[in-house]
Short mmCIF file of C-alpha atoms in Angstrom, two decimals:
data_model
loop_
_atom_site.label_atom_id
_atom_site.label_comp_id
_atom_site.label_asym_id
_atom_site.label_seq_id
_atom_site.Cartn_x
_atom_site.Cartn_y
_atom_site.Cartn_z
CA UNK A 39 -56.16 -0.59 110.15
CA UNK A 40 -55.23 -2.47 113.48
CA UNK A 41 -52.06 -0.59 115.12
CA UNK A 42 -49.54 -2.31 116.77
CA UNK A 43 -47.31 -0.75 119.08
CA UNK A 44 -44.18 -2.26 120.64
CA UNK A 45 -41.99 -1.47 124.11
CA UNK A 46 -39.42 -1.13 124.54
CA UNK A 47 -37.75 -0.42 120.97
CA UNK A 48 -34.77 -1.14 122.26
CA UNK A 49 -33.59 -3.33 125.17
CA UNK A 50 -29.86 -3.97 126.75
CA UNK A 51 -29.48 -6.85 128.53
CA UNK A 52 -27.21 -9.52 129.84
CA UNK A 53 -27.01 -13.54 129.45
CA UNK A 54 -28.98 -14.88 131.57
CA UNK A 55 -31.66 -12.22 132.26
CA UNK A 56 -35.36 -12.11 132.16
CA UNK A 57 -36.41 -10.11 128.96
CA UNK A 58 -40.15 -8.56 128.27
CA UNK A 59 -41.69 -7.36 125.11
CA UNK A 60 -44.63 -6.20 125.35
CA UNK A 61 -47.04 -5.83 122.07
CA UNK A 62 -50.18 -3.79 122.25
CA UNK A 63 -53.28 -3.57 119.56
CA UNK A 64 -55.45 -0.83 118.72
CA UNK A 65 -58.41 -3.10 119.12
CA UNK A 66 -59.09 -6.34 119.68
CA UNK A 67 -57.76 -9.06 117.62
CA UNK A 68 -58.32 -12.52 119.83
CA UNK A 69 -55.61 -15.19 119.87
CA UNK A 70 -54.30 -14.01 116.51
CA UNK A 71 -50.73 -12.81 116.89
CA UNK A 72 -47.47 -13.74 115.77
CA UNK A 73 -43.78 -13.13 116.49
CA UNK A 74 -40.74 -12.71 114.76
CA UNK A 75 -37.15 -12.94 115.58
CA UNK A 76 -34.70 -10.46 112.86
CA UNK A 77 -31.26 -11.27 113.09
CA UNK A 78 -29.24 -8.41 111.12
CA UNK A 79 -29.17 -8.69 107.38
CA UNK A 80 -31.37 -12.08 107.76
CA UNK A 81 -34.82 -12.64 106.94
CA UNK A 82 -37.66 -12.97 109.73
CA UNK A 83 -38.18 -16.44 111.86
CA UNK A 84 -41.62 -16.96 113.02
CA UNK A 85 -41.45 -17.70 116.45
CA UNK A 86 -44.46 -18.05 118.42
CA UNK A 87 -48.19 -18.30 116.44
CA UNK A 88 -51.41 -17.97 118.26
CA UNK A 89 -50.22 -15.72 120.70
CA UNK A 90 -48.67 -18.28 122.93
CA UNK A 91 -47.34 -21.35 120.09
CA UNK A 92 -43.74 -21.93 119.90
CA UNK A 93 -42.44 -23.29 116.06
CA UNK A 94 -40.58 -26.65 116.81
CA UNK A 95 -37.34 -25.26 116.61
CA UNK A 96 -37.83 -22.55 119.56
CA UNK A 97 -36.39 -23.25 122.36
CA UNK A 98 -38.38 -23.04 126.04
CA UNK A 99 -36.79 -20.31 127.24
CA UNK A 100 -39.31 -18.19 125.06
CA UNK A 101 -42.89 -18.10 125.72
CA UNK A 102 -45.80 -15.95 124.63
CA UNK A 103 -48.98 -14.93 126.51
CA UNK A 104 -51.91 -12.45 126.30
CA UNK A 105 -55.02 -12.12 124.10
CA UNK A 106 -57.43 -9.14 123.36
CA UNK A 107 -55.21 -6.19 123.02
CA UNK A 108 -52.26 -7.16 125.57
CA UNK A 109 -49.26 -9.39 124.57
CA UNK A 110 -46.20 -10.80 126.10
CA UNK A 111 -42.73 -12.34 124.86
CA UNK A 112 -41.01 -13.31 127.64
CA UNK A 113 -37.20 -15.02 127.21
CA UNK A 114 -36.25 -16.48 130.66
CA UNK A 115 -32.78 -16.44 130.18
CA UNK A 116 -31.18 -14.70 127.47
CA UNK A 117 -28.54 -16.66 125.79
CA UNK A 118 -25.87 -15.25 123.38
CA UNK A 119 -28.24 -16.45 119.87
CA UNK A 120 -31.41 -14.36 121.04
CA UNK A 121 -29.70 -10.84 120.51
CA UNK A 122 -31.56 -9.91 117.74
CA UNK A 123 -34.76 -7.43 116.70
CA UNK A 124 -38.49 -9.20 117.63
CA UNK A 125 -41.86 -7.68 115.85
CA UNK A 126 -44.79 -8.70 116.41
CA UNK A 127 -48.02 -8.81 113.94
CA UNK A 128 -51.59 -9.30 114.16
CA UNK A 129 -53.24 -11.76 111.77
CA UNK A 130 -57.21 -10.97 112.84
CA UNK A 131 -57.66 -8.77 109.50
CA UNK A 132 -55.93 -7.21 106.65
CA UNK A 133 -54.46 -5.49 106.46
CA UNK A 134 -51.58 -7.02 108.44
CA UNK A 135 -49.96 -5.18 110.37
CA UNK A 136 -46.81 -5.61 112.41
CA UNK A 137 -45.31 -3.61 115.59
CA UNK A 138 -42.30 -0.98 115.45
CA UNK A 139 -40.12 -3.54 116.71
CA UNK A 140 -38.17 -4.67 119.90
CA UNK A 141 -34.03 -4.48 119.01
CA UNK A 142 -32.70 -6.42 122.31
CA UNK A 143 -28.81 -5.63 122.43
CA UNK A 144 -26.14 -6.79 124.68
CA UNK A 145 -25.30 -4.54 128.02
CA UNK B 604 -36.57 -28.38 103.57
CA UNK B 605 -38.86 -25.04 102.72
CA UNK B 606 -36.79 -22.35 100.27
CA UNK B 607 -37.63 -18.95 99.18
CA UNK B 608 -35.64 -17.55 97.05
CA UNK B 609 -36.19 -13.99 95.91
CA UNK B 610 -34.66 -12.08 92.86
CA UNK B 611 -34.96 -9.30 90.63
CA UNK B 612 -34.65 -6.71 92.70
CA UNK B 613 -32.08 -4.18 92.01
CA UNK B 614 -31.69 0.18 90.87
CA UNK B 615 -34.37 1.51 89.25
CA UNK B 616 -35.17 5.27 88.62
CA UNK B 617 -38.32 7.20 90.00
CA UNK B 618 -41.37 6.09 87.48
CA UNK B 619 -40.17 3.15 86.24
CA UNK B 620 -41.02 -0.85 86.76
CA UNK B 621 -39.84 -3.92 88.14
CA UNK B 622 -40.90 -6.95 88.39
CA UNK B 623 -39.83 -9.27 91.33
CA UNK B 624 -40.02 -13.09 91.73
CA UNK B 625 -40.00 -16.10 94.46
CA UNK B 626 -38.49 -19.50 93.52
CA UNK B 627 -40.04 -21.67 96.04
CA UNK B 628 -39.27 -25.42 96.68
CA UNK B 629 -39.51 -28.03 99.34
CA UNK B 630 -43.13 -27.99 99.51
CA UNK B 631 -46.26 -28.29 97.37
CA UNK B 632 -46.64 -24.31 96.30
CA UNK B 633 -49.78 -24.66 94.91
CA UNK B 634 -51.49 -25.43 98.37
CA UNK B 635 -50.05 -22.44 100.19
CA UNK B 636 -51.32 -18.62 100.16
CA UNK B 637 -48.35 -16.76 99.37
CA UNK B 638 -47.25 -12.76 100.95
CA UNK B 639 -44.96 -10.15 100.07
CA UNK B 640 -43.14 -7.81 103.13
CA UNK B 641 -41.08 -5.19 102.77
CA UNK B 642 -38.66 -3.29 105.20
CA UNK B 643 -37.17 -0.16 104.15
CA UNK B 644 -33.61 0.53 105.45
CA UNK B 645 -33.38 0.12 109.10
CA UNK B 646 -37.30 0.17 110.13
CA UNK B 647 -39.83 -1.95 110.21
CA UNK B 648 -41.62 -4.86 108.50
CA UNK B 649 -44.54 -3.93 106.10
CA UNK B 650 -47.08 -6.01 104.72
CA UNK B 651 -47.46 -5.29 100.56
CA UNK B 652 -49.54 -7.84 99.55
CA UNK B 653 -51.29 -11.79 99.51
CA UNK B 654 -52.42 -14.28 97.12
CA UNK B 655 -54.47 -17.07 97.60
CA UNK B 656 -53.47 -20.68 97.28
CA UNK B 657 -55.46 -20.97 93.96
CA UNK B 658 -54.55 -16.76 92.90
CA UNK B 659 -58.65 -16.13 93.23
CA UNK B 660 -57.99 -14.01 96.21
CA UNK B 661 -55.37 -11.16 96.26
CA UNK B 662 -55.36 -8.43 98.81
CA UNK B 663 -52.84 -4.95 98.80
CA UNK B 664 -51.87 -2.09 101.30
CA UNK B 665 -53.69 0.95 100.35
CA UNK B 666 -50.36 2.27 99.53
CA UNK B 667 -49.72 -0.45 96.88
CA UNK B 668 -53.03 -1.12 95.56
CA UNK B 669 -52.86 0.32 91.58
CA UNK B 670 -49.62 0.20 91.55
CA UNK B 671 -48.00 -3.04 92.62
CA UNK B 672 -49.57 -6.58 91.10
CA UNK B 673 -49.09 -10.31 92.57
CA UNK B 674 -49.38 -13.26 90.97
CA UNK B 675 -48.34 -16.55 90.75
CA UNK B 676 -47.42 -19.72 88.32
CA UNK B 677 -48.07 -22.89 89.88
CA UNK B 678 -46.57 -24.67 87.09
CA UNK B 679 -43.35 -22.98 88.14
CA UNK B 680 -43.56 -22.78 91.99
CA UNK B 681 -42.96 -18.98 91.64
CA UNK B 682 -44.31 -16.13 93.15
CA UNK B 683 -44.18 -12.27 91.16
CA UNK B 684 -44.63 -8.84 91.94
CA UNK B 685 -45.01 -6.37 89.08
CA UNK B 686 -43.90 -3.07 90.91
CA UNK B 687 -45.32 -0.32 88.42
CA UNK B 688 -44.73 3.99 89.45
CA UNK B 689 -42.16 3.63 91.47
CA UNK B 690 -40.57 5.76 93.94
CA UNK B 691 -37.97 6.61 96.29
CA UNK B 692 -40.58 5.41 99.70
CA UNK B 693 -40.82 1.59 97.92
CA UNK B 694 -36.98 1.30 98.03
CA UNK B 695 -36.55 -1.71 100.66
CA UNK B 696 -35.82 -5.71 101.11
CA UNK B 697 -38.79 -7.45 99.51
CA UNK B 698 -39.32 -10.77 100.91
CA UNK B 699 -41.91 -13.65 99.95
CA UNK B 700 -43.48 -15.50 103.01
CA UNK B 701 -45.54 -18.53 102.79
CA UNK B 702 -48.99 -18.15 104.92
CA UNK B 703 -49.77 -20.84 107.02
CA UNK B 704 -53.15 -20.73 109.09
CA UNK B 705 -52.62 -16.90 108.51
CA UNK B 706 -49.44 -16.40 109.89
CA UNK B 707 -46.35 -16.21 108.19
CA UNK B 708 -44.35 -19.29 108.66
CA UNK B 709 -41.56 -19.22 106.29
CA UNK B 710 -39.55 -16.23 104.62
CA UNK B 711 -37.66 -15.99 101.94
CA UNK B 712 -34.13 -13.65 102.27
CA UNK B 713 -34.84 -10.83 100.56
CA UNK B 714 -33.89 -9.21 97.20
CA UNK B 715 -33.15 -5.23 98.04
CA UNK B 716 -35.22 -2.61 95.38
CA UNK B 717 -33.68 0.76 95.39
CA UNK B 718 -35.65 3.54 93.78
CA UNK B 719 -33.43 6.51 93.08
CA UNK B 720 -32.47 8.26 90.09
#
């Protein structure tokens, strides 16, 4: 099974700061990653495909890089409606598999 | 508009079954591979399980393979999973997810199984 591992697991920030989450795989698995956005007691939002593809409804100020093993989500300025918990999973072979998770919480 | 709807989940002592479902609407249900997560209280997501678009293909976790079943009825744009053996590690939120291009696009709410006697 692919592993992915997460950093931080947990985050405090302020509005208007840069945020990283970084996503790494046990092996290679290309383009092929996905990630989520958790708000509390809510299901998961896909936010990014394809390692770097915002859904329609994401705003700019996230983007996603990387391929191989290394992956970024970067938010350029946090606003108030991105405090939430981000995973990320691998889609290059089943089983999927998704990281620990990133819980980014108000300073 | 995409909807999941999950349901069925609820108590259930150690050893017994339950079967879950997901109502889906706003798209054509038989075209789209369908996935069950889980996420036990306060950790992370895990994958359970797929289907295929036309149910030929279906694919478990080692941990759920012989013990959980998927399936589907296209006729009623629902998704199931027969949980069979249960036990305390499968209590969680359950929720469907529709697979596009491999990735998970859309996610249902979640329907909360608690195994505990």
């Amino acid at each position: 099974d692919i592993q992915m591992t997460q950093s931080p697991s947990t985050l405090s920030a302020s509005v208007g700061d840069r945020v990283t989450i970084t996503c790494r795989a046990s092996q290679s698995i290309s383009s092929w990653l996905a990630w989520y956005q958790q708000r509390p007691g809510k299901a998961p939002k896909l936010l990014i495909y394809k390692a770097s593809s915002l859904e329609s409804w994401v705003p700019s100020r996230f983007s996603g890089s990387g391929s191989g093993t290394e992956f970024t989500l970067i938010i350029s300025s946090l606003q108030p409606d991105d405090f939430a918990t981000y995973f990320c999973q691998q889609y290059h072979s089943y089983p999927l598999t998704f990281g620990g998770g990133t819980k980014v919480e108000i300073k | 508009q995409v909807h999941l709807v999950e349901s069925g989940g609820g108590v259930v002592q150690p050893g017994r079954s339950l079967r879950l479902s997901c109502a889906a609407s706003g798209f054509t249900f038989s075209s789209f591979a369908m996935h069950w997560v889980r996420q036990a209280p306060g950790k992370g997501l895990e994958w359970v399980t797929l289907i295929s678009y036309d149910g030929s293909n279906k694919y478990y976790a080692d941990s759920m393979r012989g013990r959980f079943t998927i399936s589907r009825d296209d006729s009623k744009n629902t998704l199931y999973l027969q949980m069979n053996s249960l036990t305390p590690e499968d209590t969680a939120v359950y929720f469907c997810a529709r697979e596009d291009d491999d990735y998970l696009d859309y996610w249902g709410q979640g329907t909360l199984v608690t195994v505990s006697s």
